[in-house]
Amino acid sequence: MPQTLSSPDGASLVTLYVHVRVLLGMIIGLGLTHLLRNFANIIENPRRRRVYWVHLLWALSVFLYLIHFWWWEFRLSHLVAWTFNLYLFVTLYALLLYLLCAFVFSDSAAEYRDYREYFYARRHWFFGLLALVYVVDLADTWIKGPEYFRHFGPEYLVRNGAYVVLSLIAIATRNPWYHGVFVVAGLLYQLSWIARQFETL
């Protein structure tokens, strides 16, 4: 289990994390660029394809998640036992988030009449990946240390479990009311969680 910095090599270990963080930043930067480019396209060409507010709010939620991810991953700078497996894990986590961006706005959207049709047709991929992200997030929090994991309390486990279950339901249903309530409630809770837990490092 990784430990906190306490060795004489602390400075060099922080430098190693900076090396890892560069790659994470590149991946997250690509995801943010993808989202911003598509937001800009919608603004510049509002009549090209009719937008769907549920889809747009999920795109905003993913954008916020990436910003949040980049902030909280600074905690990894306090880890000593950097191994290739740990490096591979956090890189794959970042790649999962990039894939979320790719599924929110895909080139295949051009094959559908509007974003509403696209959203419901591709919801299996998006919500399946979203559920996986919240499972992976549990492991990501654990590698920062058991004490760090426990300080979130039971709310953290309930939060991640709820997102997984609700995402699986979203795969199974096309009910617009369900999807509308899910994205609004999820986005509001996401903002509340960040404000309460991650205002400072």
Coordinates of N, CA and C in Angstrom, one line a residue:
M1 N 0.8 -1.2 0.0 CA 0.0 0.0 0.0 C 0.9 1.2 0.0
P2 N 0.6 2.2 -0.9 CA 1.4 3.4 -0.9 C 1.4 4.1 0.4
Q3 N 2.5 4.8 0.8 CA 2.6 5.5 2.0 C 2.9 7.0 1.7
T4 N 2.7 7.8 2.7 CA 2.9 9.3 2.5 C 4.4 9.5 2.4
L5 N 4.7 10.7 1.8 CA 6.1 11.1 1.7 C 6.8 11.2 3.0
S6 N 7.8 10.5 3.2 CA 8.6 10.6 4.5 C 10.0 10.3 4.3
S7 N 10.4 9.9 3.1 CA 11.8 9.4 2.8 C 12.6 10.6 2.4
P8 N 14.0 10.4 2.4 CA 14.8 11.5 1.9 C 14.6 11.7 0.4
D9 N 14.0 10.7 -0.2 CA 13.9 10.8 -1.7 C 12.6 11.6 -2.0
G10 N 11.9 12.2 -1.0 CA 10.6 12.8 -1.3 C 10.6 13.7 -2.5
A11 N 11.7 14.6 -2.6 CA 11.7 15.5 -3.7 C 11.7 14.8 -5.0
S12 N 12.5 13.8 -5.2 CA 12.6 13.1 -6.4 C 11.3 12.4 -6.7
L13 N 10.6 11.9 -5.7 CA 9.3 11.2 -5.9 C 8.3 12.2 -6.4
V14 N 8.3 13.4 -5.8 CA 7.4 14.4 -6.3 C 7.7 14.7 -7.8
T15 N 8.9 14.8 -8.1 CA 9.3 15.0 -9.5 C 8.8 13.9 -10.4
L16 N 8.9 12.6 -9.9 CA 8.3 11.5 -10.7 C 6.8 11.7 -10.9
Y17 N 6.1 12.2 -9.9 CA 4.7 12.4 -10.0 C 4.4 13.5 -11.1
V18 N 5.2 14.5 -11.1 CA 5.1 15.6 -12.1 C 5.2 15.0 -13.5
H19 N 6.1 14.0 -13.7 CA 6.3 13.3 -14.9 C 5.0 12.6 -15.3
V20 N 4.4 11.9 -14.3 CA 3.1 11.2 -14.6 C 2.0 12.2 -14.9
R21 N 2.0 13.3 -14.2 CA 0.9 14.3 -14.3 C 0.9 14.9 -15.7
V22 N 2.1 15.0 -16.3 CA 2.1 15.5 -17.7 C 1.3 14.7 -18.6
L23 N 1.4 13.3 -18.5 CA 0.6 12.5 -19.4 C -0.9 12.6 -19.0
L24 N -1.2 12.6 -17.7 CA -2.6 12.7 -17.4 C -3.2 14.0 -17.9
G25 N -2.4 15.1 -17.8 CA -2.8 16.4 -18.3 C -3.1 16.4 -19.8
M26 N -2.3 15.6 -20.6 CA -2.4 15.5 -22.0 C -3.8 14.9 -22.3
I27 N -4.1 13.8 -21.6 CA -5.3 13.0 -21.9 C -6.5 13.9 -21.5
I28 N -6.5 14.5 -20.3 CA -7.6 15.3 -19.9 C -7.8 16.5 -20.8
G29 N -6.6 17.1 -21.2 CA -6.7 18.2 -22.1 C -7.4 17.8 -23.4
L30 N -7.1 16.6 -23.9 CA -7.7 16.2 -25.2 C -9.2 16.1 -25.0
G31 N -9.6 15.5 -23.8 CA -11.1 15.4 -23.5 C -11.8 16.7 -23.4
L32 N -11.2 17.7 -22.7 CA -11.7 19.0 -22.6 C -11.8 19.7 -23.9
T33 N -10.8 19.5 -24.8 CA -10.8 20.2 -26.1 C -11.9 19.6 -27.0
H34 N -12.1 18.3 -26.9 CA -13.2 17.6 -27.6 C -14.5 18.2 -27.2
L35 N -14.8 18.3 -25.9 CA -16.0 18.9 -25.4 C -16.2 20.3 -25.9
L36 N -15.2 21.1 -25.7 CA -15.3 22.6 -26.0 C -15.5 22.8 -27.5
R37 N -14.8 22.0 -28.3 CA -15.0 22.1 -29.8 C -16.5 21.8 -30.2
N38 N -17.1 20.8 -29.5 CA -18.4 20.5 -29.9 C -19.4 21.5 -29.3
F39 N -19.1 22.0 -28.1 CA -20.0 23.1 -27.6 C -19.9 24.3 -28.5
A40 N -18.8 24.6 -29.0 CA -18.6 25.7 -29.9 C -19.4 25.5 -31.2
N41 N -19.3 24.3 -31.7 CA -20.0 23.9 -33.0 C -21.5 24.1 -32.8
I42 N -22.1 23.8 -31.6 CA -23.5 23.9 -31.3 C -23.9 25.4 -31.3
I43 N -23.0 26.2 -30.7 CA -23.3 27.6 -30.6 C -23.2 28.3 -32.0
E44 N -22.2 27.9 -32.8 CA -22.0 28.5 -34.1 C -23.0 28.0 -35.1
N45 N -23.5 26.8 -35.0 CA -24.5 26.2 -35.9 C -25.7 25.7 -35.2
P46 N -26.5 26.5 -34.6 CA -27.6 26.1 -33.8 C -28.7 25.3 -34.6
R47 N -28.7 25.6 -35.9 CA -29.8 24.9 -36.7 C -29.3 23.7 -37.4
R48 N -28.1 23.4 -37.3 CA -27.5 22.2 -38.0 C -28.2 20.9 -37.5
R49 N -28.2 20.8 -36.2 CA -28.8 19.6 -35.5 C -29.5 20.1 -34.2
R50 N -30.7 19.7 -34.1 CA -31.5 20.2 -32.9 C -30.8 19.6 -31.6
V51 N -30.6 20.5 -30.6 CA -30.0 20.0 -29.4 C -31.1 19.4 -28.5
Y52 N -30.6 18.7 -27.5 CA -31.4 18.1 -26.5 C -30.9 18.4 -25.1
W53 N -31.7 19.1 -24.3 CA -31.2 19.6 -23.0 C -30.6 18.5 -22.1
V54 N -31.1 17.3 -22.1 CA -30.6 16.2 -21.3 C -29.2 15.9 -21.7
H55 N -29.0 15.8 -23.0 CA -27.7 15.5 -23.6 C -26.7 16.6 -23.3
L56 N -27.1 17.8 -23.4 CA -26.2 19.0 -23.1 C -25.8 19.0 -21.6
L57 N -26.7 18.7 -20.7 CA -26.4 18.7 -19.3 C -25.4 17.5 -19.0
W58 N -25.6 16.4 -19.6 CA -24.6 15.3 -19.4 C -23.2 15.7 -19.9
A59 N -23.2 16.4 -21.1 CA -21.9 16.9 -21.6 C -21.3 17.9 -20.6
L60 N -22.1 18.7 -20.0 CA -21.6 19.6 -19.0 C -21.1 18.9 -17.7
S61 N -21.8 17.8 -17.4 CA -21.5 17.0 -16.2 C -20.1 16.4 -16.4
V62 N -19.9 15.8 -17.6 CA -18.6 15.2 -18.0 C -17.5 16.2 -18.0
F63 N -17.8 17.4 -18.5 CA -16.8 18.5 -18.5 C -16.4 18.8 -17.0
L64 N -17.4 18.9 -16.1 CA -17.1 19.2 -14.7 C -16.3 18.1 -14.1
Y65 N -16.6 16.9 -14.4 CA -15.9 15.7 -13.9 C -14.4 15.8 -14.3
L66 N -14.1 16.1 -15.5 CA -12.7 16.2 -15.9 C -12.0 17.3 -15.1
I67 N -12.6 18.4 -15.0 CA -12.0 19.5 -14.2 C -11.7 19.1 -12.8
H68 N -12.7 18.4 -12.2 CA -12.6 17.9 -10.9 C -11.5 16.8 -10.7
F69 N -11.5 15.9 -11.7 CA -10.4 14.9 -11.7 C -9.0 15.5 -11.7
W70 N -8.8 16.5 -12.5 CA -7.5 17.1 -12.6 C -7.1 17.7 -11.2
W71 N -8.1 18.2 -10.5 CA -7.9 18.9 -9.2 C -7.6 17.8 -8.1
W72 N -8.4 16.7 -8.0 CA -8.2 15.8 -6.9 C -7.0 14.9 -7.2
E73 N -6.6 14.7 -8.4 CA -5.5 13.8 -8.6 C -4.2 14.4 -8.1
F74 N -4.2 15.6 -7.7 CA -3.0 16.2 -7.0 C -2.6 15.4 -5.8
R75 N -3.6 14.7 -5.2 CA -3.4 13.9 -4.0 C -2.3 12.8 -4.3
L76 N -2.2 12.4 -5.5 CA -1.3 11.4 -5.9 C 0.2 11.8 -5.7
S77 N 0.4 13.1 -5.6 CA 1.7 13.6 -5.4 C 2.3 13.2 -4.0
H78 N 1.4 12.8 -3.1 CA 1.8 12.4 -1.8 C 2.1 10.9 -1.7
L79 N 2.1 10.2 -2.8 CA 2.3 8.7 -2.8 C 3.8 8.5 -3.0
V80 N 4.3 7.4 -2.3 CA 5.7 7.1 -2.4 C 5.9 5.9 -3.4
A81 N 5.1 4.9 -3.2 CA 5.4 3.6 -4.0 C 4.8 3.7 -5.4
W82 N 5.4 4.6 -6.2 CA 5.0 4.6 -7.6 C 5.6 3.4 -8.3
T83 N 4.6 2.6 -8.9 CA 5.0 1.5 -9.7 C 4.4 1.6 -11.1
F84 N 4.8 0.7 -12.0 CA 4.2 0.8 -13.3 C 2.7 0.5 -13.3
N85 N 2.3 -0.5 -12.4 CA 0.9 -0.8 -12.3 C 0.1 0.4 -11.8
L86 N 0.6 1.1 -10.9 CA -0.1 2.3 -10.4 C -0.2 3.4 -11.5
Y87 N 0.9 3.6 -12.2 CA 1.0 4.5 -13.3 C 0.0 4.1 -14.4
L88 N -0.1 2.7 -14.7 CA -1.0 2.2 -15.7 C -2.5 2.5 -15.3
F89 N -2.7 2.2 -14.0 CA -4.1 2.4 -13.5 C -4.6 3.8 -13.6
V90 N -3.8 4.8 -13.2 CA -4.3 6.2 -13.2 C -4.4 6.7 -14.7
T91 N -3.5 6.1 -15.6 CA -3.6 6.5 -17.0 C -4.9 5.9 -17.6
L92 N -5.2 4.7 -17.3 CA -6.4 4.1 -17.8 C -7.7 4.8 -17.3
Y93 N -7.6 5.2 -16.0 CA -8.7 6.0 -15.5 C -8.9 7.3 -16.3
A94 N -7.8 8.0 -16.6 CA -7.9 9.2 -17.4 C -8.5 8.9 -18.8
L95 N -8.0 7.7 -19.4 CA -8.5 7.3 -20.7 C -10.0 7.0 -20.7
L96 N -10.5 6.4 -19.6 CA -11.9 6.2 -19.5 C -12.7 7.5 -19.5
L97 N -12.2 8.5 -18.9 CA -12.8 9.8 -18.9 C -12.8 10.4 -20.3
Y98 N -11.7 10.2 -21.0 CA -11.7 10.7 -22.4 C -12.7 10.0 -23.3
L99 N -12.9 8.7 -23.0 CA -13.9 7.9 -23.8 C -15.3 8.5 -23.5
L100 N -15.6 8.9 -22.2 CA -16.8 9.5 -21.9 C -17.1 10.7 -22.8
C101 N -16.0 11.5 -22.9 CA -16.2 12.7 -23.8 C -16.5 12.3 -25.2
A102 N -15.8 11.2 -25.7 CA -16.0 10.7 -27.1 C -17.4 10.2 -27.3
F103 N -18.0 9.6 -26.3 CA -19.4 9.1 -26.4 C -20.4 10.2 -26.2
V104 N -20.1 11.2 -25.5 CA -21.1 12.3 -25.4 C -21.2 13.0 -26.7
F105 N -20.1 13.3 -27.4 CA -20.1 13.9 -28.7 C -19.3 13.0 -29.6
S106 N -20.0 12.3 -30.5 CA -19.3 11.4 -31.4 C -19.6 11.8 -32.9
D107 N -18.6 11.5 -33.7 CA -18.9 11.8 -35.2 C -20.1 11.1 -35.7
S108 N -20.5 10.0 -35.1 CA -21.6 9.2 -35.5 C -22.9 9.9 -35.3
A109 N -22.9 11.0 -34.5 CA -24.1 11.8 -34.2 C -24.7 12.3 -35.5
A110 N -23.8 12.5 -36.5 CA -24.3 13.0 -37.8 C -25.3 12.0 -38.5
E111 N -25.3 10.8 -38.1 CA -26.2 9.8 -38.6 C -27.6 9.9 -38.1
Y112 N -27.8 10.7 -37.0 CA -29.1 10.8 -36.4 C -29.7 12.1 -36.7
R113 N -31.1 12.2 -36.6 CA -31.8 13.4 -36.9 C -31.4 14.5 -36.0
D114 N -31.3 14.2 -34.7 CA -30.9 15.3 -33.7 C -30.2 14.6 -32.5
Y115 N -29.8 15.4 -31.6 CA -29.1 14.9 -30.4 C -30.0 14.1 -29.5
R116 N -31.2 14.3 -29.5 CA -32.1 13.5 -28.7 C -32.1 12.1 -29.2
E117 N -32.3 11.9 -30.5 CA -32.2 10.5 -31.0 C -30.9 9.9 -30.8
Y118 N -29.8 10.7 -31.0 CA -28.5 10.2 -30.8 C -28.3 9.7 -29.3
F119 N -28.7 10.6 -28.4 CA -28.5 10.3 -27.0 C -29.2 8.9 -26.6
Y120 N -30.4 8.7 -27.0 CA -31.1 7.5 -26.6 C -30.5 6.3 -27.3
A121 N -30.1 6.5 -28.5 CA -29.6 5.4 -29.3 C -28.2 4.9 -28.7
R122 N -27.4 5.8 -28.2 CA -26.1 5.5 -27.7 C -25.9 5.5 -26.2
R123 N -27.1 5.5 -25.5 CA -27.0 5.6 -24.1 C -26.4 4.4 -23.4
H124 N -26.5 3.2 -24.1 CA -25.9 2.0 -23.5 C -24.4 2.2 -23.3
W125 N -23.7 2.7 -24.3 CA -22.3 2.9 -24.2 C -21.9 4.0 -23.1
F126 N -22.7 5.1 -23.2 CA -22.4 6.2 -22.3 C -22.6 5.8 -20.8
F127 N -23.7 5.2 -20.5 CA -24.0 4.9 -19.1 C -23.3 3.7 -18.6
G128 N -23.0 2.8 -19.5 CA -22.1 1.6 -19.1 C -20.8 2.1 -18.7
L129 N -20.2 3.1 -19.5 CA -18.9 3.6 -19.2 C -19.0 4.5 -17.9
L130 N -20.1 5.2 -17.8 CA -20.2 6.0 -16.6 C -20.2 5.2 -15.3
A131 N -20.9 4.1 -15.4 CA -21.0 3.2 -14.2 C -19.6 2.6 -13.9
L132 N -18.8 2.3 -14.9 CA -17.5 1.8 -14.8 C -16.6 2.8 -14.1
V133 N -16.7 4.1 -14.6 CA -15.9 5.2 -14.0 C -16.1 5.3 -12.5
Y134 N -17.3 5.1 -12.0 CA -17.6 5.3 -10.6 C -17.1 4.1 -9.8
V135 N -17.0 2.9 -10.4 CA -16.3 1.8 -9.8 C -14.8 2.0 -9.7
V136 N -14.2 2.4 -10.8 CA -12.8 2.7 -10.8 C -12.4 3.8 -9.9
D137 N -13.3 4.8 -9.7 CA -13.1 5.9 -8.8 C -12.9 5.4 -7.3
L138 N -13.6 4.3 -7.0 CA -13.4 3.7 -5.6 C -11.9 3.3 -5.4
A139 N -11.4 2.6 -6.4 CA -10.0 2.1 -6.4 C -9.0 3.3 -6.4
D140 N -9.4 4.3 -7.2 CA -8.5 5.5 -7.3 C -8.4 6.2 -5.9
T141 N -9.5 6.3 -5.2 CA -9.5 6.9 -3.9 C -8.8 6.0 -2.9
W142 N -8.9 4.7 -3.0 CA -8.2 3.8 -2.0 C -6.7 3.9 -2.1
I143 N -6.2 4.1 -3.3 CA -4.7 4.1 -3.5 C -4.1 5.4 -2.9
K144 N -5.0 6.4 -2.6 CA -4.5 7.5 -1.9 C -4.3 7.3 -0.4
G145 N -4.7 6.1 0.0 CA -4.5 5.8 1.4 C -5.8 5.5 2.1
P146 N -5.9 4.5 3.0 CA -7.1 4.1 3.7 C -7.6 5.3 4.5
E147 N -6.8 6.1 5.1 CA -7.3 7.3 5.9 C -8.0 8.3 5.0
Y148 N -7.4 8.5 3.8 CA -8.0 9.4 2.9 C -9.4 8.9 2.4
F149 N -9.5 7.6 2.2 CA -10.7 6.9 1.8 C -11.8 7.1 2.9
R150 N -11.4 6.8 4.1 CA -12.3 6.8 5.2 C -12.8 8.2 5.6
H151 N -12.1 9.3 5.3 CA -12.5 10.6 5.7 C -13.7 11.1 4.9
F152 N -14.0 10.4 3.8 CA -15.2 10.8 3.1 C -16.5 10.3 3.7
G153 N -16.3 9.2 4.6 CA -17.5 8.7 5.3 C -18.3 7.8 4.4
P154 N -19.4 7.3 5.0 CA -20.3 6.4 4.2 C -21.0 7.1 3.0
E155 N -21.0 8.4 3.0 CA -21.7 9.1 1.9 C -21.0 8.8 0.6
Y156 N -19.6 8.6 0.6 CA -18.9 8.3 -0.6 C -19.3 7.0 -1.2
L157 N -19.4 6.0 -0.4 CA -19.8 4.7 -0.9 C -21.2 4.7 -1.4
V158 N -22.1 5.4 -0.7 CA -23.5 5.5 -1.2 C -23.6 6.3 -2.5
R159 N -22.8 7.3 -2.6 CA -22.7 8.1 -3.8 C -22.3 7.3 -5.0
N160 N -21.2 6.6 -4.9 CA -20.7 5.8 -6.0 C -21.6 4.7 -6.4
G161 N -22.1 4.0 -5.3 CA -23.1 2.9 -5.6 C -24.3 3.4 -6.2
A162 N -24.8 4.6 -5.8 CA -26.1 5.1 -6.4 C -25.8 5.5 -7.9
Y163 N -24.7 6.1 -8.2 CA -24.4 6.4 -9.6 C -24.3 5.1 -10.5
V164 N -23.7 4.1 -9.9 CA -23.6 2.8 -10.7 C -25.0 2.3 -11.0
V165 N -25.9 2.2 -9.9 CA -27.2 1.6 -10.1 C -28.1 2.5 -11.0
L166 N -28.0 3.8 -10.8 CA -28.8 4.7 -11.6 C -28.4 4.7 -13.1
S167 N -27.1 4.5 -13.3 CA -26.6 4.4 -14.7 C -27.0 3.1 -15.3
L168 N -27.1 2.0 -14.6 CA -27.6 0.8 -15.1 C -29.1 0.9 -15.5
I169 N -29.8 1.6 -14.6 CA -31.2 1.8 -15.0 C -31.4 2.6 -16.2
A170 N -30.5 3.6 -16.3 CA -30.5 4.5 -17.5 C -30.2 3.7 -18.8
I171 N -29.4 2.7 -18.7 CA -29.2 1.8 -19.9 C -30.5 1.1 -20.3
A172 N -31.3 0.7 -19.3 CA -32.5 -0.1 -19.5 C -33.7 0.7 -20.0
T173 N -33.7 2.0 -19.6 CA -34.9 2.7 -19.9 C -34.7 3.9 -20.9
R174 N -35.7 4.2 -21.7 CA -35.6 5.4 -22.5 C -36.6 6.5 -22.0
N175 N -37.1 6.3 -20.8 CA -38.1 7.2 -20.2 C -37.4 8.6 -20.1
P176 N -38.0 9.6 -20.8 CA -37.4 11.0 -20.7 C -37.4 11.6 -19.3
W177 N -38.5 11.3 -18.6 CA -38.6 11.8 -17.2 C -37.4 11.3 -16.3
Y178 N -37.2 10.0 -16.5 CA -36.1 9.4 -15.7 C -34.8 10.1 -16.0
H179 N -34.5 10.2 -17.3 CA -33.2 10.8 -17.7 C -33.1 12.2 -17.4
G180 N -34.2 13.0 -17.4 CA -34.2 14.4 -17.1 C -33.9 14.6 -15.6
V181 N -34.6 13.8 -14.7 CA -34.4 13.9 -13.3 C -33.0 13.4 -12.9
F182 N -32.5 12.4 -13.5 CA -31.2 11.8 -13.3 C -30.1 12.9 -13.5
V183 N -30.1 13.5 -14.7 CA -29.0 14.4 -15.0 C -29.1 15.7 -14.2
V184 N -30.3 16.2 -13.9 CA -30.4 17.4 -13.1 C -30.0 17.1 -11.6
A185 N -30.5 16.1 -11.1 CA -30.1 15.7 -9.7 C -28.6 15.4 -9.6
G186 N -28.1 14.7 -10.6 CA -26.7 14.3 -10.6 C -25.8 15.5 -10.7
L187 N -26.2 16.4 -11.5 CA -25.3 17.6 -11.7 C -25.3 18.5 -10.5
L188 N -26.5 18.7 -9.8 CA -26.6 19.4 -8.6 C -25.8 18.8 -7.5
Y189 N -25.9 17.5 -7.4 CA -25.2 16.8 -6.3 C -23.7 16.8 -6.6
Q190 N -23.3 16.7 -7.9 CA -21.9 16.8 -8.2 C -21.3 18.1 -7.8
L191 N -22.0 19.2 -8.0 CA -21.6 20.5 -7.6 C -21.5 20.6 -6.1
S192 N -22.5 20.1 -5.4 CA -22.4 20.1 -3.9 C -21.3 19.3 -3.4
W193 N -21.0 18.1 -4.0 CA -19.9 17.2 -3.5 C -18.6 17.9 -3.7
I194 N -18.3 18.6 -4.8 CA -17.1 19.3 -5.1 C -16.9 20.4 -4.1
A195 N -18.0 21.2 -3.9 CA -17.9 22.3 -3.0 C -17.6 21.9 -1.5
R196 N -18.2 20.8 -1.1 CA -18.0 20.3 0.3 C -16.7 19.6 0.5
Q197 N -16.3 18.8 -0.5 CA -15.1 17.9 -0.2 C -13.8 18.4 -0.8
F198 N -13.9 19.2 -1.9 CA -12.7 19.5 -2.6 C -12.4 21.0 -2.9
E199 N -12.9 21.8 -2.0 CA -12.6 23.2 -2.1 C -11.2 23.5 -2.0
T200 N -10.5 22.8 -1.1 CA -9.1 22.8 -0.9 C -8.5 21.4 -0.9
L201 N -7.2 21.3 -1.1 CA -6.5 20.0 -1.1 C -6.0 19.7 0.2

